[in-house]
mmCIF file of C-alpha atoms in Angstrom:
data_model
loop_
_atom_site.group_PDB
_atom_site.id
_atom_site.type_symbol
_atom_site.label_atom_id
_atom_site.label_comp_id
_atom_site.label_asym_id
_atom_site.label_seq_id
_atom_site.Cartn_x
_atom_site.Cartn_y
_atom_site.Cartn_z
ATOM 1 C CA MET A 1349 -5.447 14.576 2.735
ATOM 2 C CA LYS A 1350 -7.065 13.280 5.915
ATOM 3 C CA ILE A 1351 -9.804 10.627 5.764
ATOM 4 C CA GLU A 1352 -11.740 9.251 8.713
ATOM 5 C CA LEU A 1353 -13.303 5.785 8.479
ATOM 6 C CA ASN A 1354 -16.543 4.929 10.224
ATOM 7 C CA ARG A 1355 -16.953 1.691 12.280
ATOM 8 C CA HIS A 1356 -18.461 -0.155 9.326
ATOM 9 C CA GLU A 1357 -15.585 0.740 6.992
ATOM 10 C CA MET A 1358 -13.133 -0.341 9.736
ATOM 11 C CA LEU A 1359 -15.007 -3.585 10.175
ATOM 12 C CA MET A 1360 -14.693 -4.206 6.320
ATOM 13 C CA CYS A 1361 -11.018 -3.457 6.356
ATOM 14 C CA GLU A 1362 -10.433 -5.879 9.236
ATOM 15 C CA LEU A 1363 -12.388 -8.606 7.585
ATOM 16 C CA PHE A 1364 -10.807 -8.352 4.109
ATOM 17 C CA GLY A 1365 -7.264 -7.838 5.646
ATOM 18 C CA SER A 1366 -7.704 -10.872 7.758
ATOM 19 C CA ILE A 1367 -9.005 -13.073 4.947
ATOM 20 C CA ARG A 1368 -6.097 -11.948 2.631
ATOM 21 C CA ARG A 1369 -3.603 -12.906 5.405
ATOM 22 C CA LYS A 1370 -5.190 -16.348 5.860
ATOM 23 C CA ASN A 1371 -5.184 -16.881 2.136
ATOM 24 C CA ALA A 1372 -1.583 -15.776 1.682
ATOM 25 C CA MET A 1373 -0.432 -18.098 4.368
ATOM 26 C CA GLN A 1374 -1.894 -21.086 2.371
ATOM 27 C CA PHE A 1375 -0.224 -20.175 -1.018
ATOM 28 C CA ASN A 1376 2.782 -18.050 -0.361
ATOM 29 C CA PHE A 1377 6.017 -18.098 1.382
ATOM 30 C CA ASP A 1378 6.083 -15.134 3.803
ATOM 31 C CA ASN A 1379 9.011 -12.820 3.231
ATOM 32 C CA GLN A 1380 7.861 -10.259 5.850
ATOM 33 C CA VAL A 1381 10.617 -8.169 7.299
ATOM 34 C CA SER A 1382 8.482 -6.031 9.607
ATOM 35 C CA LYS A 1383 8.179 -6.830 13.328
ATOM 36 C CA GLN A 1384 4.382 -5.903 13.118
ATOM 37 C CA ASN A 1385 1.878 -8.739 13.501
ATOM 38 C CA PRO A 1386 1.309 -10.231 9.952
ATOM 39 C CA TYR A 1387 -2.602 -9.986 10.401
ATOM 40 C CA ASP A 1388 -2.305 -6.333 11.463
ATOM 41 C CA MET A 1389 -0.111 -5.582 8.477
ATOM 42 C CA ASP A 1390 -2.644 -6.992 6.073
ATOM 43 C CA ILE A 1391 -5.476 -5.161 7.797
ATOM 44 C CA ASP A 1392 -3.460 -1.903 7.697
ATOM 45 C CA GLY A 1393 -2.617 -2.576 3.910
ATOM 46 C CA PHE A 1394 -6.249 -3.093 2.925
ATOM 47 C CA MET A 1395 -7.217 0.008 4.978
ATOM 48 C CA GLY A 1396 -4.723 2.031 3.006
ATOM 49 C CA GLU A 1397 -6.152 0.664 -0.211
ATOM 50 C CA PHE A 1398 -9.658 1.428 0.946
ATOM 51 C CA VAL A 1399 -8.879 5.024 1.746
ATOM 52 C CA VAL A 1400 -7.106 5.625 -1.514
ATOM 53 C CA ALA A 1401 -10.040 4.043 -3.452
ATOM 54 C CA LYS A 1402 -12.569 6.149 -1.461
ATOM 55 C CA HIS A 1403 -10.495 9.260 -2.294
ATOM 56 C CA LEU A 1404 -10.203 8.437 -6.031
ATOM 57 C CA ASN A 1405 -13.856 7.322 -6.130
ATOM 58 C CA VAL A 1406 -13.006 3.925 -7.410
ATOM 59 C CA MET A 1407 -14.001 0.500 -6.083
ATOM 60 C CA VAL A 1408 -11.466 -1.219 -3.824
ATOM 61 C CA ASP A 1409 -10.247 -4.700 -4.944
ATOM 62 C CA THR A 1410 -11.851 -7.283 -2.728
ATOM 63 C CA SER A 1411 -10.776 -10.243 -4.654
ATOM 64 C CA ILE A 1412 -8.931 -13.093 -2.902
ATOM 65 C CA ASN A 1413 -6.231 -14.866 -5.145
ATOM 66 C CA GLU A 1414 -3.582 -17.517 -4.676
ATOM 67 C CA LYS A 1415 -0.866 -15.196 -5.843
ATOM 68 C CA LYS A 1416 -0.267 -11.699 -4.360
ATOM 69 C CA ASN A 1417 -1.135 -9.103 -6.870
ATOM 70 C CA PRO A 1418 1.287 -6.161 -6.713
ATOM 71 C CA ILE A 1419 -1.512 -3.959 -8.260
ATOM 72 C CA ASP A 1420 -3.792 -2.673 -5.590
ATOM 73 C CA LEU A 1421 -6.125 -0.459 -7.623
ATOM 74 C CA TYR A 1422 -6.795 0.873 -11.079
ATOM 75 C CA TRP A 1423 -7.713 4.593 -11.775
ATOM 76 C CA ASN A 1424 -7.901 6.274 -15.119
ATOM 77 C CA ASN A 1425 -6.208 3.282 -16.772
ATOM 78 C CA LYS A 1426 -3.213 3.464 -14.373
ATOM 79 C CA SER A 1427 -2.084 0.745 -12.035
ATOM 80 C CA ILE A 1428 -1.613 1.838 -8.386
ATOM 81 C CA ASP A 1429 0.346 0.262 -5.516
ATOM 82 C CA VAL A 1430 -0.620 1.574 -2.018
ATOM 83 C CA LYS A 1431 1.991 1.542 0.699
ATOM 84 C CA THR A 1432 0.579 1.922 4.247
ATOM 85 C CA SER A 1433 2.456 2.627 7.494
ATOM 86 C CA ARG A 1434 1.627 3.416 11.196
ATOM 87 C CA ASN A 1435 4.820 5.454 11.381
ATOM 88 C CA ASN A 1436 4.035 9.024 10.340
ATOM 89 C CA ASP A 1437 7.661 9.537 9.243
ATOM 90 C CA ALA A 1438 7.935 6.327 7.327
ATOM 91 C CA ARG A 1439 9.735 6.145 3.989
ATOM 92 C CA LEU A 1440 8.179 4.622 0.941
ATOM 93 C CA TYR A 1441 9.720 1.185 0.181
ATOM 94 C CA VAL A 1442 9.220 -0.840 -2.872
ATOM 95 C CA THR A 1443 10.794 -4.289 -3.514
ATOM 96 C CA GLU A 1444 12.975 -5.362 -6.438
ATOM 97 C CA TYR A 1445 9.979 -6.964 -8.038
ATOM 98 C CA HIS A 1446 8.580 -3.492 -8.709
ATOM 99 C CA ARG A 1447 11.648 -2.521 -10.578
ATOM 100 C CA ILE A 1448 11.042 -5.392 -12.949
ATOM 101 C CA LYS A 1449 7.222 -5.073 -13.077
ATOM 102 C CA PRO A 1450 6.304 -1.579 -11.820
ATOM 103 C CA CYS A 1451 2.940 -0.091 -11.235
ATOM 104 C CA ASP A 1452 2.189 3.267 -12.787
ATOM 105 C CA ILE A 1453 1.691 4.985 -9.515
ATOM 106 C CA TYR A 1454 2.795 4.536 -5.897
ATOM 107 C CA ILE A 1455 0.712 6.069 -3.091
ATOM 108 C CA MET A 1456 1.792 6.285 0.630
ATOM 109 C CA VAL A 1457 -0.705 6.279 3.404
ATOM 110 C CA PHE A 1458 -0.257 6.871 7.216
ATOM 111 C CA ILE A 1459 -2.830 5.382 9.548
ATOM 112 C CA GLU A 1460 -3.637 5.665 13.109
ATOM 113 C CA GLU A 1461 -6.873 4.003 14.550
ATOM 114 C CA ASN A 1462 -9.559 5.017 12.128
ATOM 115 C CA ILE A 1463 -7.779 8.020 10.719
ATOM 116 C CA ALA A 1464 -5.749 7.873 7.541
ATOM 117 C CA ILE A 1465 -3.610 10.571 5.898
ATOM 118 C CA ILE A 1466 -2.701 10.204 2.280
ATOM 119 C CA LYS A 1467 0.908 11.364 2.372
ATOM 120 C CA GLY A 1468 1.330 11.569 -1.412
ATOM 121 C CA TRP A 1469 2.102 9.911 -4.622
ATOM 122 C CA ILE A 1470 4.865 9.329 -7.198
ATOM 123 C CA ASP A 1471 5.010 7.769 -10.637
ATOM 124 C CA ALA A 1472 7.152 4.739 -11.205
ATOM 125 C CA LYS A 1473 9.813 6.573 -13.427
ATOM 126 C CA THR A 1474 10.402 9.240 -10.871
ATOM 127 C CA LEU A 1475 10.346 6.865 -8.007
ATOM 128 C CA PHE A 1476 13.276 4.721 -9.449
ATOM 129 C CA GLU A 1477 15.155 7.856 -10.497
ATOM 130 C CA LYS A 1478 14.921 9.341 -6.881
ATOM 131 C CA ALA A 1479 14.866 6.240 -4.651
ATOM 132 C CA LYS A 1480 17.897 4.977 -2.811
ATOM 133 C CA LEU A 1481 18.747 1.255 -3.453
ATOM 134 C CA VAL A 1482 18.868 -0.541 -0.012
ATOM 135 C CA THR A 1483 20.594 -3.842 0.060
ATOM 136 C CA GLY A 1484 20.419 -6.399 2.796
ATOM 137 C CA LYS A 1485 18.250 -9.382 3.341
ATOM 138 C CA HIS A 1486 15.812 -7.996 0.794
ATOM 139 C CA LYS A 1487 16.709 -5.610 -1.992
ATOM 140 C CA ALA A 1488 14.446 -2.554 -1.931
ATOM 141 C CA TYR A 1489 14.171 1.068 -3.089
ATOM 142 C CA MET A 1490 13.616 3.698 -0.449
ATOM 143 C CA LEU A 1491 12.221 7.092 -1.009
ATOM 144 C CA GLU A 1492 11.745 10.009 1.469
ATOM 145 C CA GLN A 1493 8.264 11.435 1.911
ATOM 146 C CA ASN A 1494 9.380 14.913 0.724
ATOM 147 C CA CYS A 1495 9.805 13.480 -2.842
ATOM 148 C CA LEU A 1496 6.044 12.564 -2.860
ATOM 149 C CA LYS A 1497 3.629 14.785 -4.792
ATOM 150 C CA ASN A 1498 0.429 16.074 -3.120
ATOM 151 C CA ILE A 1499 -2.481 13.688 -3.715
ATOM 152 C CA GLU A 1500 -4.573 16.566 -4.996
ATOM 153 C CA THR A 1501 -2.183 16.803 -8.055
ATOM 154 C CA ILE A 1502 -2.866 13.297 -9.233
#
């Protein structure tokens, strides 16, 4: 599912992503493992959430809190965590925290400039059955994209 954002939507994503990063730096220790600029990561993350919210016809969460909320969206009484990447072949990664307190649904989004492609979705039970446990500095669960279901089937 390909979704193009207009310049006003992009501006909103940049604004809220930047605000979230600034807020997170005040209240949370940053465990970031990516080499990507932290502000760009939060902007990309909000863009992914915005795209999924737009597709599901729900309101994106624009709240700013002291604690990071692992739930990005709610849809049909289901909690959703959106994972966003600029790598078209990226795998879906979730931290150990999600094993303890999982969302109902995980959705993966690829972004490039103002274009987003919703790569697919998976429910928590299936995710943890199929994902490979990756250990290292941070324990995480990795899932290949081919395990994701088409977003139209959600």
